[in-house]
XYZ file of C-alpha atoms in Angstrom:
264
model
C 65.673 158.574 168.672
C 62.673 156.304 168.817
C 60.561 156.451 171.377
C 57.476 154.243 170.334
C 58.031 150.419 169.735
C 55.060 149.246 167.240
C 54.858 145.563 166.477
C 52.034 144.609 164.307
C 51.195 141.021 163.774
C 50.439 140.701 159.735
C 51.532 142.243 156.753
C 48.592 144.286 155.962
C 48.657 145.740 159.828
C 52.155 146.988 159.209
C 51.664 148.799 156.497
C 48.774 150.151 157.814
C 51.267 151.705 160.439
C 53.352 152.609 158.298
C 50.772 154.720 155.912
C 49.699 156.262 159.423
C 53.159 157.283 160.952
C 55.109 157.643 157.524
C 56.774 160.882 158.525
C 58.059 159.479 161.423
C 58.211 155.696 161.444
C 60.976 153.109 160.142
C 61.179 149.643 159.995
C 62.775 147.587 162.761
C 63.914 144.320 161.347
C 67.385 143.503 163.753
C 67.997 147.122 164.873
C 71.459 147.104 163.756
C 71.687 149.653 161.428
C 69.206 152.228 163.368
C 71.893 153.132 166.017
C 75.284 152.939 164.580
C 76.407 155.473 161.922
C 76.303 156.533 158.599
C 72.484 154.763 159.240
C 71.453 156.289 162.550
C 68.090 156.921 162.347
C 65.697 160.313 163.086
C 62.339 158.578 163.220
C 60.808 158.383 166.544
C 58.489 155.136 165.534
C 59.647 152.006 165.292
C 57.254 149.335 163.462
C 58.242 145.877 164.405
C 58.512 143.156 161.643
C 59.303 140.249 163.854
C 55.635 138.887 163.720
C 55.342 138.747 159.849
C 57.234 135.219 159.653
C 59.419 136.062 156.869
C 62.543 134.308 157.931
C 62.255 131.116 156.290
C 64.908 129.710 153.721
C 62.999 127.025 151.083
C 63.673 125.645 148.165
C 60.783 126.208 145.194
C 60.374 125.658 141.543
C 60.860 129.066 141.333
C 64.119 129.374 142.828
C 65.382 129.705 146.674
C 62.981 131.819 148.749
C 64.523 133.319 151.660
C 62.774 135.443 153.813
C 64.303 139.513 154.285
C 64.193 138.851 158.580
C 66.330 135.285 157.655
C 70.071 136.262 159.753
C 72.678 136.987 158.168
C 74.345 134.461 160.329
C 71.751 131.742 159.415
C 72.785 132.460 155.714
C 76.203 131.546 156.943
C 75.323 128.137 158.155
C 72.261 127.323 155.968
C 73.178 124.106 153.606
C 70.686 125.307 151.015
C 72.500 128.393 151.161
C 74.719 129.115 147.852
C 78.145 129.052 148.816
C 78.728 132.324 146.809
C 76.209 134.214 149.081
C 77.559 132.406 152.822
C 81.407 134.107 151.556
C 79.447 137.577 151.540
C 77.476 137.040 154.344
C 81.070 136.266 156.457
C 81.924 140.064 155.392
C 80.346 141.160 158.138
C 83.332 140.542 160.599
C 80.918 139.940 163.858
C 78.872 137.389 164.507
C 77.303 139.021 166.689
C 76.179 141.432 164.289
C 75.556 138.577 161.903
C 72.996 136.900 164.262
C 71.312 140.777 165.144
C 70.966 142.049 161.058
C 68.765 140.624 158.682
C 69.146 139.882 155.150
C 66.098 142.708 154.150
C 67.344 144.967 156.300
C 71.170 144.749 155.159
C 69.761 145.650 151.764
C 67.555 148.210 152.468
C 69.881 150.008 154.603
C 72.672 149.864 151.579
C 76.495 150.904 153.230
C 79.283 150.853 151.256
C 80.596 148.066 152.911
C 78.006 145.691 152.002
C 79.086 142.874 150.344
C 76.365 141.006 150.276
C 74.658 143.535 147.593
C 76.985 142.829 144.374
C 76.627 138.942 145.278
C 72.825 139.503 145.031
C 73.303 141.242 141.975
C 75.808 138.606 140.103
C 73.186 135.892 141.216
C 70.110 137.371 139.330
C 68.226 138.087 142.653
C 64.933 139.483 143.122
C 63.378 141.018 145.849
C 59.513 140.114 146.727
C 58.155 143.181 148.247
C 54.999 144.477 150.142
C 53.012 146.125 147.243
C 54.839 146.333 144.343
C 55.487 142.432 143.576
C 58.765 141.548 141.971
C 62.285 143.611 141.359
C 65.653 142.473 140.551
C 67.815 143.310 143.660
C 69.917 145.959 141.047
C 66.299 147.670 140.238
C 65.517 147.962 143.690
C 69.209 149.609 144.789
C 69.140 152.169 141.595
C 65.788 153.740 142.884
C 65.043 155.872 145.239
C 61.977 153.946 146.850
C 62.596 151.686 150.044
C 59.549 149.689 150.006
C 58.935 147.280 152.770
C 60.892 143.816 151.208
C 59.096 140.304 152.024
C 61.237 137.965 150.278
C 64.631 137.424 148.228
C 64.679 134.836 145.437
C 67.635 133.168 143.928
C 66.137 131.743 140.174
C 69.748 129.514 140.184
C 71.158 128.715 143.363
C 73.743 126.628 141.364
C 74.509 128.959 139.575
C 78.474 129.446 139.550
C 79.160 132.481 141.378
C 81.754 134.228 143.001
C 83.243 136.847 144.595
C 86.187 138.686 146.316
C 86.804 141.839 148.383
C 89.688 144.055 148.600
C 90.273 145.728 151.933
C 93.815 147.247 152.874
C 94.032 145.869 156.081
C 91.901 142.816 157.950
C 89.981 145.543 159.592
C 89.634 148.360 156.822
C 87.147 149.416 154.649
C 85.998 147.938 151.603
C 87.929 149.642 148.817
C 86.612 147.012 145.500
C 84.444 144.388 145.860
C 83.401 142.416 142.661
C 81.289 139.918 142.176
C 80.894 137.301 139.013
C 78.713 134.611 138.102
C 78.572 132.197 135.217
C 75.887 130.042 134.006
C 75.947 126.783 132.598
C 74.965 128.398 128.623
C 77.758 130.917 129.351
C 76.117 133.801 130.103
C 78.027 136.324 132.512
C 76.781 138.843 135.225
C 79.867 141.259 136.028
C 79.331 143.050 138.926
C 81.398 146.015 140.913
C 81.179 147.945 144.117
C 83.454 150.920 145.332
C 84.413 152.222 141.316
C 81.258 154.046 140.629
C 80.168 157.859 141.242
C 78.596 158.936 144.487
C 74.891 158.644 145.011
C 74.209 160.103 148.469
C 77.656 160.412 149.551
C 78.249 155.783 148.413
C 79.193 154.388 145.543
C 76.608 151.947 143.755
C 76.897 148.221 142.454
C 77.510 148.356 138.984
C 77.248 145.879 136.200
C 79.746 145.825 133.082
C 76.938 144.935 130.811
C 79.450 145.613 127.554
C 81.741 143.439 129.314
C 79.193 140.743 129.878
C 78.676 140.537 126.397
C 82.231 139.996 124.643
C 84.552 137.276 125.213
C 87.495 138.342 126.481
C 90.481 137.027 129.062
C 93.821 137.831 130.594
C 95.156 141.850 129.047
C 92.506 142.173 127.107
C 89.472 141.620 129.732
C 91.765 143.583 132.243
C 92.065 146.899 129.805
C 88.616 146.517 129.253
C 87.291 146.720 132.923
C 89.933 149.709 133.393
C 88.153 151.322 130.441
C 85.013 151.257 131.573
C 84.990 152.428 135.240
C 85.379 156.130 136.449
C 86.469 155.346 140.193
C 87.220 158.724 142.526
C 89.935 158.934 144.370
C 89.690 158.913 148.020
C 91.397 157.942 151.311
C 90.774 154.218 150.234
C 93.078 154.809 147.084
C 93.134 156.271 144.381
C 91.499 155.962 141.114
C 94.049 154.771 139.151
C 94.846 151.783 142.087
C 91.380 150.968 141.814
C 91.135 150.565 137.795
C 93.881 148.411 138.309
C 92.937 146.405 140.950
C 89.507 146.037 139.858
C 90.260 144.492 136.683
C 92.848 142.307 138.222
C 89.906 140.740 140.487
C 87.410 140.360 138.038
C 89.947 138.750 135.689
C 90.700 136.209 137.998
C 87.036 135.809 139.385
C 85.965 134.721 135.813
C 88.808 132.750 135.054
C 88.185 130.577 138.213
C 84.289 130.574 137.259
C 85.088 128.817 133.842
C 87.241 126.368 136.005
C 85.193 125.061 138.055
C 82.473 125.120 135.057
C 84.789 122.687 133.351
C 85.609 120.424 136.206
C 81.680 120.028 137.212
């Protein structure tokens, strides 16, 4: 439970704090994750980061900088927002909870049900963080570090992307969620949540890099997604529903990505 409320007022104090109370400090970006299951939190520090000023959405050279305390709900409204990323951001059913949670922390917290993650992921996203620079979004998820993130980047916010989730009911869990972007050479990012083994008790976002690199549609690109994901079977379905299902989406997702390629 916390019971100290720390709110430095740069970068450099925070992580100052955070070197001095490591064993029992977390970051407090919107709060909604520290009190609400499977993300409750056993720190008793809480370092503030609403003074650092990183909740800005701007278009660069370099791509779309948006800052990790930007709302999820301002991601829904945002015009310079890709529309791909607004459809993931509406995943989170409340806006209430939409205007409390923060893009940074949404990642850092990582539930199974976030959607916003394998969006991320098709779109090429990197994370700016505190001390260690530049990491794609995947990088970041596959390792074990949570280090403090400053800023998202999107290199192509036009980049055609899209994605889809499969829930059983309105109100149910995420059982697939994929995620697929195309760019204007062709090149593919494949992306899957929900059909990958556990790592600390969740699934992770995967990418079908094999599939990425052949060309393949309708049976053919549906057998191959089926062959190349080892789902478990749980109370969300089993594994063979969610081979099938899987490839079903992403079959579709890229067909309607090479669409709407065509027609722009």
């Amino acid at each position: 439970m916390i019971q100290q409320f720390l709110k430095p007022d740069s970068t450099s104090e925070a992580m100052k704090l955070m070197r001095l109370h490591s064993n029992n400090a977390t970051w407090f970006a919107g709060g909604s994750k520290l009190n609400a299951m499977p993300t409750k939190t056993d720190k008793t520090i809480a370092i503030s980061l609403a003074s650092l000023g990183t909740n800005s959405i701007e278009s660069r050279s370099t791509g779309l900088h948006i800052g990790a305390m930007c709302r999820v709900q301002t991601l829904v409204e945002h015009e310079l927002v890709p529309t791909a990323l607004q459809f993931a951001a509406k995943f989170i059913y409340s806006k209430h909870m939409r205007n409390q949670a923060t893009l940074g922390g949404e990642i850092a917290a990582y539930q199974a049900e976030s959607l916003l993650l394998p969006t991320l992921i098709a779109m090429n996203a990197k994370l700016i963080l505190a001390e260690s620079g530049e990491i794609l979004v995947e990088d970041y998820i596959a390792s074990e570090q949570r280090e403090l993130i400053m800023e998202v980047v999107i290199p192509d916010p036009n980049l055609t992307c899209l994605s889809y989730n499969i829930t059983r009911s309105a109100a149910g869990l995420s059982i697939v969620h994929a995620a697929v972007s195309l760019s204007s050479k062709g090149e593919k990012i494949i992306v899957l949540d929900g059909v990958s083994p556990f790592k600390h008790g969740i699934p992770t976002p995967i990418r079908l890099r094999d599939l990425e690199n052949q060309d393949l549609e309708g049976d053919a690109l549906e057998q191959a997604v089926r062959s190349m994901i080892m789902p478990e079977s749980d109370i969300k379905g089993s594994a063979e529903y969610k081979r099938y299902i899987a490839s079903i989406v992403i079959s579709d997702l890229l067909t309607e990505c090479k669409r709407i390629q065509k027609e722009c």
